[in-house]
XYZ file of N, CA and C in Angstrom:
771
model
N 58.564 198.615 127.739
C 59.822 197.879 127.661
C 60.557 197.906 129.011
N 60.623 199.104 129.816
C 61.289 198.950 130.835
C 60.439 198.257 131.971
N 59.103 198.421 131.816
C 58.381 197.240 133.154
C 58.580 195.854 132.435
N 59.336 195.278 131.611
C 59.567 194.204 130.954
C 61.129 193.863 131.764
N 61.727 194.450 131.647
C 63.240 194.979 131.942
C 63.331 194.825 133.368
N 62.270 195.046 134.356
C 62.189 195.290 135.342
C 61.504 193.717 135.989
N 60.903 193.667 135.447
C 60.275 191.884 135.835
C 61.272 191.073 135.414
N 61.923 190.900 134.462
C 63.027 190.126 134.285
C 64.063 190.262 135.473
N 64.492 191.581 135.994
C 65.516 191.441 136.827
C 65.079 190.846 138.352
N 63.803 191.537 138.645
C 63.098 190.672 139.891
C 62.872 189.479 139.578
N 62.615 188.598 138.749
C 62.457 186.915 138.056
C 63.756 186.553 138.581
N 64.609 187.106 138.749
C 66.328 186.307 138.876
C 66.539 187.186 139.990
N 66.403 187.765 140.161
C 66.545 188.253 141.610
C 65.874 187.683 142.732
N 64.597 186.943 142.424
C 63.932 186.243 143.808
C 63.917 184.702 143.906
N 64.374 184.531 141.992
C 64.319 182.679 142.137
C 65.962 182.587 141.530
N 66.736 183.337 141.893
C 68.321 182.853 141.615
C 68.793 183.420 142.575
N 70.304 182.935 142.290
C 71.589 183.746 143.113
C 71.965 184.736 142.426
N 71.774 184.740 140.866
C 72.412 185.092 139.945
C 72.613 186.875 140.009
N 73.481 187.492 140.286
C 73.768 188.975 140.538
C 72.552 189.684 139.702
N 71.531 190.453 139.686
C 71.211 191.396 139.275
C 71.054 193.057 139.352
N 70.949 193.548 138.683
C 70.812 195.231 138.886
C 70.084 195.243 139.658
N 69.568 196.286 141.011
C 68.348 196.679 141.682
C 67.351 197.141 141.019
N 66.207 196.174 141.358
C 64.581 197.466 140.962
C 63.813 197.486 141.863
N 63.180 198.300 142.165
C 61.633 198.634 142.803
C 60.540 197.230 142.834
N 60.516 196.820 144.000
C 59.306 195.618 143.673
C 57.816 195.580 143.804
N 57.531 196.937 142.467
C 56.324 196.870 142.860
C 55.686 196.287 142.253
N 54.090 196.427 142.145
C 53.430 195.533 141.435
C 53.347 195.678 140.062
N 53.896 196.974 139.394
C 53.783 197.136 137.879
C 55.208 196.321 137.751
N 55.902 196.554 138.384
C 57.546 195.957 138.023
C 57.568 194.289 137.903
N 56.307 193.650 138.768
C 56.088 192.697 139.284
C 55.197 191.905 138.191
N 54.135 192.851 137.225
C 53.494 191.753 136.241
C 53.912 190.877 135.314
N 55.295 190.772 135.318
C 55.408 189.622 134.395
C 56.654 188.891 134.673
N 56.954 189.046 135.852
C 58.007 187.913 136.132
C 57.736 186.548 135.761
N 56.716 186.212 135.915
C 56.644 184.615 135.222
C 56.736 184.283 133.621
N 56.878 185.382 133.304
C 56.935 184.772 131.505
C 58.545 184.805 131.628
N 59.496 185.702 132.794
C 60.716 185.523 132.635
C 61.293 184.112 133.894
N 60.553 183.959 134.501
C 60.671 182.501 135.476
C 61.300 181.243 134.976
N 61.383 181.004 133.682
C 61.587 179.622 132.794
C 63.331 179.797 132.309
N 63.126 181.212 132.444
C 64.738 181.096 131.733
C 65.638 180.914 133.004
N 65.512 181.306 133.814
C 65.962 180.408 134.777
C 66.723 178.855 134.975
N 65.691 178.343 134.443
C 66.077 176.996 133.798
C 66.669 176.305 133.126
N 66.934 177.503 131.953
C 68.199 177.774 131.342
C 69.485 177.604 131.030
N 69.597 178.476 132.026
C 70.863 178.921 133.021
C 70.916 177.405 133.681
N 70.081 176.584 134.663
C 70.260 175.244 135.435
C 70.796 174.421 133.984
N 70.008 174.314 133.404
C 70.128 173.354 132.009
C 70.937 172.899 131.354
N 71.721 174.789 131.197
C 73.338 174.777 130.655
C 73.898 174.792 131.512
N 74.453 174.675 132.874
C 75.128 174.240 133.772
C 75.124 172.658 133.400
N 74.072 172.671 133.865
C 73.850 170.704 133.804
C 74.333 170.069 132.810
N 74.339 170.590 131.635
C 74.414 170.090 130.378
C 76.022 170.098 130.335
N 76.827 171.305 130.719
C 78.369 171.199 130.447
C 79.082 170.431 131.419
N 78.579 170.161 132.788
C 79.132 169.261 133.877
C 78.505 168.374 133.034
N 77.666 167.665 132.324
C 77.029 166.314 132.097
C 78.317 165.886 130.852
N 78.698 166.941 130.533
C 79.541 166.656 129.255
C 81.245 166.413 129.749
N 81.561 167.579 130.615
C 82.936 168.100 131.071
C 83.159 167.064 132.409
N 82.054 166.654 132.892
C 82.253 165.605 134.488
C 82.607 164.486 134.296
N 82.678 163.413 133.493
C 83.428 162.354 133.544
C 84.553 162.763 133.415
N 85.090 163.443 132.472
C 86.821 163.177 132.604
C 87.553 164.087 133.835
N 86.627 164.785 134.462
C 86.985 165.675 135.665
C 86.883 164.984 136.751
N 86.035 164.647 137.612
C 85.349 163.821 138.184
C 86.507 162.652 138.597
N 86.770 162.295 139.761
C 87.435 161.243 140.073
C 86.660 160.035 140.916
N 85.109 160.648 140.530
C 84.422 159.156 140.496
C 83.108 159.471 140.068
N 82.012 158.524 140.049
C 80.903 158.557 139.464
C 79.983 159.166 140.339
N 80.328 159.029 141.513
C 79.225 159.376 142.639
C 79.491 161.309 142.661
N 81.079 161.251 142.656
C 80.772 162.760 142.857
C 80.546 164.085 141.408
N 80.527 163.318 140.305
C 80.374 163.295 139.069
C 78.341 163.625 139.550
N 77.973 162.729 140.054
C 76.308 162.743 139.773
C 75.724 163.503 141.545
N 77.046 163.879 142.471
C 76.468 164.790 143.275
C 76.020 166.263 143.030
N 77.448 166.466 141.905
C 77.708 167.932 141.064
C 75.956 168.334 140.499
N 75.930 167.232 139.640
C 74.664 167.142 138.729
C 73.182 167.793 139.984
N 73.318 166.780 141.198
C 72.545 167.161 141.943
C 72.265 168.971 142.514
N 73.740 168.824 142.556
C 73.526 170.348 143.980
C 73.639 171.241 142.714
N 73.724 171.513 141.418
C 73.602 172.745 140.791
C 72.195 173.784 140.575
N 71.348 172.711 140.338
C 70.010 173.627 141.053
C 69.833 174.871 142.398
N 70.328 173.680 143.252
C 70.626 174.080 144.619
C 71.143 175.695 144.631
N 72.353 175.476 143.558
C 74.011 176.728 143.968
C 73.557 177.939 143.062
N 71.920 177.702 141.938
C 71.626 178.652 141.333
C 70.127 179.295 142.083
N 69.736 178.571 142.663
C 68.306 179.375 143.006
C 68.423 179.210 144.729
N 69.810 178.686 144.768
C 69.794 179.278 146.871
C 69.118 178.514 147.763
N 68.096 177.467 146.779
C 66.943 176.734 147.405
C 65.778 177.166 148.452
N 65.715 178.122 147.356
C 64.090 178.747 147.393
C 63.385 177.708 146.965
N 63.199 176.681 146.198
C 62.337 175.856 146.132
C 62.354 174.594 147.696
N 63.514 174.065 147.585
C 63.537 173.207 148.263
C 63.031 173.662 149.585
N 62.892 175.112 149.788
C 62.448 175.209 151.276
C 60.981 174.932 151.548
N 60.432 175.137 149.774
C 58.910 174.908 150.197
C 58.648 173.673 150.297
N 59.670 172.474 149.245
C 59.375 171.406 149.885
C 59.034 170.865 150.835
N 60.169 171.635 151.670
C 60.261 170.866 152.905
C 58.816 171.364 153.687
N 58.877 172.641 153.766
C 57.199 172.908 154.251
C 56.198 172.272 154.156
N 55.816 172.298 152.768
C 54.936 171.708 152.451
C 54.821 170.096 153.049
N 56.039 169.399 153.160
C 55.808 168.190 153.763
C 55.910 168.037 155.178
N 56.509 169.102 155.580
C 55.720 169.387 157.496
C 53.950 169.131 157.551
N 53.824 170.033 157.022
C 52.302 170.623 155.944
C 50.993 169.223 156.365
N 51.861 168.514 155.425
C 51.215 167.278 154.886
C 51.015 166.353 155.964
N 52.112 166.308 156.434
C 52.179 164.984 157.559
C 51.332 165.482 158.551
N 51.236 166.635 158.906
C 50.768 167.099 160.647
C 49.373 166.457 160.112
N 48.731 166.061 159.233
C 47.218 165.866 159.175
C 46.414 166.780 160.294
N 46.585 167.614 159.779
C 45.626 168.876 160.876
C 45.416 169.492 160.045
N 44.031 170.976 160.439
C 42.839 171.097 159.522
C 43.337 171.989 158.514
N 43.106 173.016 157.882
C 43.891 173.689 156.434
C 44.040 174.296 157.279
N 43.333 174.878 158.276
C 43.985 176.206 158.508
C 45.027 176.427 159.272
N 45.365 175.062 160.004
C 46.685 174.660 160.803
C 47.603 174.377 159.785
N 47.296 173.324 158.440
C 48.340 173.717 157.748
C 49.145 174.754 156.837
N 48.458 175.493 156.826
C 48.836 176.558 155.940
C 49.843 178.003 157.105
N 49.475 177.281 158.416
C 49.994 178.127 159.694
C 51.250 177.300 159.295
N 51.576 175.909 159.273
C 52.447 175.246 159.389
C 53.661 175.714 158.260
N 52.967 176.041 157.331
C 53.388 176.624 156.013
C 54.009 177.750 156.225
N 54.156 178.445 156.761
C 54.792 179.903 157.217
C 55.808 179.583 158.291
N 55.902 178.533 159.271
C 56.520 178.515 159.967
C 57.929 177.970 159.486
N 58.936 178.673 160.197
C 60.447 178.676 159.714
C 61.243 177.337 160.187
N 60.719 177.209 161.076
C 61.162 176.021 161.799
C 60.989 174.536 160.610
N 62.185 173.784 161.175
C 62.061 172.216 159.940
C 61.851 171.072 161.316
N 60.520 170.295 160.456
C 59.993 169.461 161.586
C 60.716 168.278 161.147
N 60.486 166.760 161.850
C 60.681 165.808 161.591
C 60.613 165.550 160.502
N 59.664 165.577 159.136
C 58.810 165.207 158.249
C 59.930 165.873 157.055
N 59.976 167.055 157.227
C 60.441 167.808 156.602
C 62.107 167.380 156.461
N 63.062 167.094 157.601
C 64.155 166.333 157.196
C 64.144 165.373 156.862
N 63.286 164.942 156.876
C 63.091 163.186 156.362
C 63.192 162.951 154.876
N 62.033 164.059 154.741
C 61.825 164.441 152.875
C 62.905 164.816 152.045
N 64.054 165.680 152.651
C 65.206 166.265 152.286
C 65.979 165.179 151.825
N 66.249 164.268 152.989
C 67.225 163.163 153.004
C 66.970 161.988 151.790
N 64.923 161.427 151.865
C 64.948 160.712 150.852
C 64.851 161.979 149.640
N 64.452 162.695 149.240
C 64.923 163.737 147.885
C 65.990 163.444 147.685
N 67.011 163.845 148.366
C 68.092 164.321 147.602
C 68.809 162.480 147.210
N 68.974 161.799 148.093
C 68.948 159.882 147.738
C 68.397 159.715 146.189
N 67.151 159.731 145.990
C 66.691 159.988 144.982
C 67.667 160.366 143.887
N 67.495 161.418 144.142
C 68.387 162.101 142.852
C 69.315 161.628 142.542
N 70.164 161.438 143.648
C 71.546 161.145 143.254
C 71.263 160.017 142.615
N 70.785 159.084 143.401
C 70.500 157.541 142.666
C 70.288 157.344 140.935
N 69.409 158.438 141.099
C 68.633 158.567 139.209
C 69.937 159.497 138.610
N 70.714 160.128 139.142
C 71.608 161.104 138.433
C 73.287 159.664 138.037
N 73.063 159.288 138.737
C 74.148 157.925 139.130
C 74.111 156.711 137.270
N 72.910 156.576 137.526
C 72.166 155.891 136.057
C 71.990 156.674 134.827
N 71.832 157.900 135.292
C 71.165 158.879 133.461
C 72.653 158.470 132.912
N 72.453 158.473 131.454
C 73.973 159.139 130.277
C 73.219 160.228 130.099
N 74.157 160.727 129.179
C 73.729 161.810 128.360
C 72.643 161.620 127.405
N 72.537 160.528 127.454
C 71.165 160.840 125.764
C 69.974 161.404 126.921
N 69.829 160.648 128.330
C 68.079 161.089 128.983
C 69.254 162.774 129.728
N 70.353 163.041 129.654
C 70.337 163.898 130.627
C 69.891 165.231 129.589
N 70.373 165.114 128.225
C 69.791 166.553 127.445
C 68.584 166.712 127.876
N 67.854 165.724 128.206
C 66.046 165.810 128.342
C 65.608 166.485 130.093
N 67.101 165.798 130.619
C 66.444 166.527 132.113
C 67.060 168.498 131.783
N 67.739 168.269 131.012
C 68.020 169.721 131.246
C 66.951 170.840 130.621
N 66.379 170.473 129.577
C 65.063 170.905 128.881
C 64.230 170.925 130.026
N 63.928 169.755 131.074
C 63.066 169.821 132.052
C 63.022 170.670 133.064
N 64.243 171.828 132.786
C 64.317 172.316 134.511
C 63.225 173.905 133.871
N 63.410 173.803 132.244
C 62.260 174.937 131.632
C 61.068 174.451 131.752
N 60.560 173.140 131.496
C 59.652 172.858 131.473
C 58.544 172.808 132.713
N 59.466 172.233 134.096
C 58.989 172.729 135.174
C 58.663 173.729 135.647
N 59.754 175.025 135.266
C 59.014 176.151 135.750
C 58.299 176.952 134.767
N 57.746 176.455 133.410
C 56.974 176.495 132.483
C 55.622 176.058 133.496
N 55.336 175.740 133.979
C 54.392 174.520 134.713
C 53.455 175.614 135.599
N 54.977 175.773 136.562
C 54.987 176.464 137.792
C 55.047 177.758 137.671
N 54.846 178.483 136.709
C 54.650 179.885 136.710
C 52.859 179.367 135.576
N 52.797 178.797 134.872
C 51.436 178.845 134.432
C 50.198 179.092 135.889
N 50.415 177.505 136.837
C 49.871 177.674 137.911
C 49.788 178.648 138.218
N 50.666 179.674 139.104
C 50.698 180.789 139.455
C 49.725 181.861 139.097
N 49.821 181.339 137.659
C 48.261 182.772 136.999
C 47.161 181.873 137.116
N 47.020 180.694 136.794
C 45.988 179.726 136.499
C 44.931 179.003 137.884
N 45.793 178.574 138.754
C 45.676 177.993 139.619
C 44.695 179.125 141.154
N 43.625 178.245 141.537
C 43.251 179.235 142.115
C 44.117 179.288 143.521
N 43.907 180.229 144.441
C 45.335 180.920 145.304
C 44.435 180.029 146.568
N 45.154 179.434 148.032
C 45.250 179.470 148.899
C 44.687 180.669 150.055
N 45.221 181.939 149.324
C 45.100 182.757 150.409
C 45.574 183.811 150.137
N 44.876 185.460 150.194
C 45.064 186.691 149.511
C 46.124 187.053 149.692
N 47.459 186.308 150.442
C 48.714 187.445 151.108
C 49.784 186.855 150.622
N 51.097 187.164 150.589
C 51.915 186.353 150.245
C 52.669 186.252 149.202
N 53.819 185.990 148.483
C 54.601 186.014 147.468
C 53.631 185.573 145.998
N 53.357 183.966 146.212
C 52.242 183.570 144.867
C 51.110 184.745 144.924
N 50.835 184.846 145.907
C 49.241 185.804 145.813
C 49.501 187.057 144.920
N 50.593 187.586 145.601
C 51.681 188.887 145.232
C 51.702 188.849 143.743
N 52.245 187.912 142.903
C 52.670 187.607 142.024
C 51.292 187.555 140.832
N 50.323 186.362 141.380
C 48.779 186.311 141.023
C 48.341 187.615 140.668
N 48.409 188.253 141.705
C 47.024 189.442 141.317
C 47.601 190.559 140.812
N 49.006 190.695 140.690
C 49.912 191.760 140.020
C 50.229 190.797 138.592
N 49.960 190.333 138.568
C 50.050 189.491 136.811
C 49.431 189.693 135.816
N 49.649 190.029 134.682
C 48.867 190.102 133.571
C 48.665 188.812 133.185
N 47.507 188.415 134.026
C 47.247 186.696 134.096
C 47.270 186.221 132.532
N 46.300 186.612 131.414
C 46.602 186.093 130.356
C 47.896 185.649 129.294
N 48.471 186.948 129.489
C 49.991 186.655 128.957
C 50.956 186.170 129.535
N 50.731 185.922 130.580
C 51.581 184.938 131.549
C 51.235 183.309 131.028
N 49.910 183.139 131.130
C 49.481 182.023 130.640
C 49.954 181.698 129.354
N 49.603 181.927 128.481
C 50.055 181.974 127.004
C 51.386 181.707 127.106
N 52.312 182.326 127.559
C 53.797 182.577 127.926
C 54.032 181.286 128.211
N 53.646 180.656 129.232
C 54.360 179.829 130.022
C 53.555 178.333 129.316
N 52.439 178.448 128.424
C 52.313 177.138 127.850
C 53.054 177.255 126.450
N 53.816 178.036 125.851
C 54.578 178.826 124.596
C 55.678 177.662 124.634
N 56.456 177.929 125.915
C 57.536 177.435 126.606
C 57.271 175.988 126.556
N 56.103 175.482 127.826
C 55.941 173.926 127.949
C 55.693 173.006 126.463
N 55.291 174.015 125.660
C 54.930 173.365 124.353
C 56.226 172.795 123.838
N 57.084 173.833 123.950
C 58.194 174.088 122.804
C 59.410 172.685 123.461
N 59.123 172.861 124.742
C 59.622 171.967 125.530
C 59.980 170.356 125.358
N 58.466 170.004 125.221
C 57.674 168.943 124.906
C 58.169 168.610 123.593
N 57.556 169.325 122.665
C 58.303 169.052 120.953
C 59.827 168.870 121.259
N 60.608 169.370 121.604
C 61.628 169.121 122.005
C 61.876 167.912 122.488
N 61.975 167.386 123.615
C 61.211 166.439 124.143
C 61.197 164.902 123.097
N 59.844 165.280 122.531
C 59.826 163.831 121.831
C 60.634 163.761 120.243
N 60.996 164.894 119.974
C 62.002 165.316 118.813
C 63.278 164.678 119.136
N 64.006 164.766 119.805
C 65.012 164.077 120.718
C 65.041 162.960 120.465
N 64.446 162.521 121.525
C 64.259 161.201 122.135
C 62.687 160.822 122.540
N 62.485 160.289 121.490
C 60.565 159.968 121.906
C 60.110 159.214 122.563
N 61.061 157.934 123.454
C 60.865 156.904 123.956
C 60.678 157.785 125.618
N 62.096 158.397 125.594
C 62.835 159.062 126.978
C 61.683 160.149 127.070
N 61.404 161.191 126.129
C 60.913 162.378 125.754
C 59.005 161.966 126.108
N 58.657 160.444 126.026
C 57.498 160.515 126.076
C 56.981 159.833 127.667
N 58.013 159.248 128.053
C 57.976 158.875 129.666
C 58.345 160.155 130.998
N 59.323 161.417 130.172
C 59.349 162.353 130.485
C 57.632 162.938 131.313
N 57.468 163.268 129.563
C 56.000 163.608 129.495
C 54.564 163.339 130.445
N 54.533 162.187 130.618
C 53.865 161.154 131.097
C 53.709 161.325 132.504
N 55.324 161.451 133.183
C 55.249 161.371 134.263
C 55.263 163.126 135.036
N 55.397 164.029 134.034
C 55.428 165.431 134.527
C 53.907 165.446 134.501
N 53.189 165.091 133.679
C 51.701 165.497 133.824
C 51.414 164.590 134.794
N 51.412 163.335 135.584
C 51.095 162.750 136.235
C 51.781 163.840 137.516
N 52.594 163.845 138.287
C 52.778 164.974 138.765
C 51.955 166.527 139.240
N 52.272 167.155 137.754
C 51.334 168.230 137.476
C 49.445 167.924 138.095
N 48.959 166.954 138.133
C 48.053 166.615 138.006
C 47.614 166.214 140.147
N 48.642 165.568 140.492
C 48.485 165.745 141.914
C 49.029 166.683 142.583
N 49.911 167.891 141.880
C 50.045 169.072 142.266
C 49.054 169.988 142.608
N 47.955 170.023 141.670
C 46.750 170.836 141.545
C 45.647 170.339 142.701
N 45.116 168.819 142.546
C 44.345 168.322 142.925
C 45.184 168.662 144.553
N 46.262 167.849 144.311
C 46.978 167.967 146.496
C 46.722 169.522 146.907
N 47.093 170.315 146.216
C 46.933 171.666 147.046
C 45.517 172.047 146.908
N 44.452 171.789 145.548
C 42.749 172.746 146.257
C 42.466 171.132 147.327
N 42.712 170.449 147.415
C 42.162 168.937 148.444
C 42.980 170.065 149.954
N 43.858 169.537 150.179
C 44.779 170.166 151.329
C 44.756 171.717 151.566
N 44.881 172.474 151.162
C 45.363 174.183 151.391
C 44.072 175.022 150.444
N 43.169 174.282 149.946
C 42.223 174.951 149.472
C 43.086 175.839 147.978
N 44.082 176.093 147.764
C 44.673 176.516 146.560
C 46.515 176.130 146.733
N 46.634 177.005 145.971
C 48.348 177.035 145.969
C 48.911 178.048 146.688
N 49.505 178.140 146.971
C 51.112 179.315 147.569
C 52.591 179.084 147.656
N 52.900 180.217 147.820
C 54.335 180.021 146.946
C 55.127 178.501 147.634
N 54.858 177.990 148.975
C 55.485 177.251 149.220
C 55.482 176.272 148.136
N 53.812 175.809 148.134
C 53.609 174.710 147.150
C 53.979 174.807 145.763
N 53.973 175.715 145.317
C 54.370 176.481 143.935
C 56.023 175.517 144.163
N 56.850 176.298 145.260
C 58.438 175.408 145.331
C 58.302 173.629 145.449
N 57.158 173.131 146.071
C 57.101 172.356 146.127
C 57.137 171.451 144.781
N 56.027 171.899 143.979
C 56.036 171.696 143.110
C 57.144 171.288 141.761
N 58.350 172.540 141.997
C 59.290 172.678 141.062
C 59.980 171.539 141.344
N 60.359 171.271 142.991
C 61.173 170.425 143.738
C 60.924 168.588 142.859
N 59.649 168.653 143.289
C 59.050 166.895 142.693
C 58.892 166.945 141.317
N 58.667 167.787 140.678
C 58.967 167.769 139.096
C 60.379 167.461 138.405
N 61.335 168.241 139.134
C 62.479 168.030 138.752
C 63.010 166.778 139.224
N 62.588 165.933 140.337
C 63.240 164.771 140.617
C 62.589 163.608 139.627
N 60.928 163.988 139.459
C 60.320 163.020 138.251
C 60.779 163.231 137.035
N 61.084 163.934 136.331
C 61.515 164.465 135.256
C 62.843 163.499 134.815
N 63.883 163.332 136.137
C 64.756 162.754 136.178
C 64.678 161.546 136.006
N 64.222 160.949 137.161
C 63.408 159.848 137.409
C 63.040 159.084 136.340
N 61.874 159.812 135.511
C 61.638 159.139 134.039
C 62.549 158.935 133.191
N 63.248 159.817 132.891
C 64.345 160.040 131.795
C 65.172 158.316 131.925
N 65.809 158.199 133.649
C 65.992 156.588 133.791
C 65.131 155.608 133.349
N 64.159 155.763 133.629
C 62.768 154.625 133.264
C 62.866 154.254 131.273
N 62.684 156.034 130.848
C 63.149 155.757 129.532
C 64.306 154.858 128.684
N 65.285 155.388 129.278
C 66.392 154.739 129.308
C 66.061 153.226 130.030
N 65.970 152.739 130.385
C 65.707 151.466 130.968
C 64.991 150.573 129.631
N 63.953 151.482 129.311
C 62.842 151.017 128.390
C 63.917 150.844 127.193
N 64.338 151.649 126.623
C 65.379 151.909 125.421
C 65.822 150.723 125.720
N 66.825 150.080 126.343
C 67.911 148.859 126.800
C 67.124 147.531 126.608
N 65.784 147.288 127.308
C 65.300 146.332 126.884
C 64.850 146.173 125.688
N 64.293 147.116 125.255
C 63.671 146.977 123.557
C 65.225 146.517 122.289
């Protein structure tokens, strides 16, 4: 119970802001942060969900009503993800060989590519956050579990990039099976959720997270030979903007029918 106790507080201690008690980060403390990784999402979800509710009549316009929506991810996890984004799309662009990109991947520095990606991301969002109501936004907030439902499965599932490193860290100190189990428990419950809701919104959701999910896997063993934590952030980053993304499309679909 207490190496349970102890992975939970490192889970929010390395992917939030959110204050926790100190623990030891070792690798017993360390096997099961990913079955606690999703609740995370949570926490984003119900943020999102009470600004999605409490922001129009607060809000003295629509744009900064759907910036709020944007940067709360951001103000809970510090943008530990978004940094791998941006890596990863240094990464991508240099078209140089894995082993230059995965050098590229460590480096702290933000290239051309990488602000570029930031600027259209976050456009994006706002744009799709500008259009959601509330019926597709309950669904993006379910999505911020469902993503890192995704992104902690990978983590045990997915073969690694390279023996060193936070994902690696995480990988080989994991009680890979119950992590797995764990984190498709979640995506399941998600999903039912999901098309329980709203099956139109809930199934374009769907659709487009596995489409996603699907060049997540393939882009990183093609490019980096596996995953690492950058791509792992990467990952969370483009899920959550598709997730969104669809939820509009749904909604779109809903209006014409």
């Amino acid at each position: 119970m207490k190496q349970l106790w102890n992975s939970f507080k490192i889970a929010f201690a390395m992917y939030s802001k959110i204050p926790m008690p100190q623990s030891d980060w070792t690798r017993e403390n360390m096997r099961y942060i990913m079955c606690f990784f999703p609740l995370i999402g949570v926490i984003i979800g119900a943020l999102t969900w009470l600004w999605g509710n409490l922001g129009p009549s607060a809000a003295q316009s629509r744009l900064f009503y759907a910036a709020v929506l944007v940067l709360i991810p951001v103000f809970v996890t510090g943008g530990i993800h978004l940094d791998g984004l941006l890596d990863t799309s240094d990464a991508l662009h240099s078209y140089q060989p894995r082993e230059r990109k995965l050098e590229i991947l460590k480096d702290s520095h933000a290239g051309a590519f990488a602000i570029i990606t930031a600027v259209v991301y976050f456009l994006l969002y706002l744009g799709a956050y500008s259009e959601l109501t509330c019926r597709g936004l309950k669904l993006v907030c379910i999505g911020f579990v469902l993503s890192r439902a995704l992104g902690g499965f990978s983590i045990a599932a997915f073969p690694m990039a390279k023996d060193t490193g936070l994902a690696a860290a995480f990988s080989d100190g994991a009680q890979k099976k119950t992590v797995r189990v764990t984190c498709i428990c979640y995506a399941a419950v998600c999903a039912l959720l999901m098309l329980w809701l709203e099956p139109v919104i809930g199934g374009c959701i769907l659709a487009g997270t596995a489409l996603e999910y699907g060049y997540y896997y393939t882009m990183s063993r093609k490019e980096f030979g596996g995953i690492t934590g950058d791509l792992a952030g990467f990952h969370m980053q483009v899920s959550e903007l598709v997730i969104c993304l669809s939820a509009v499309v749904g909604e779109m679909l809903l209006r014409i029918v």
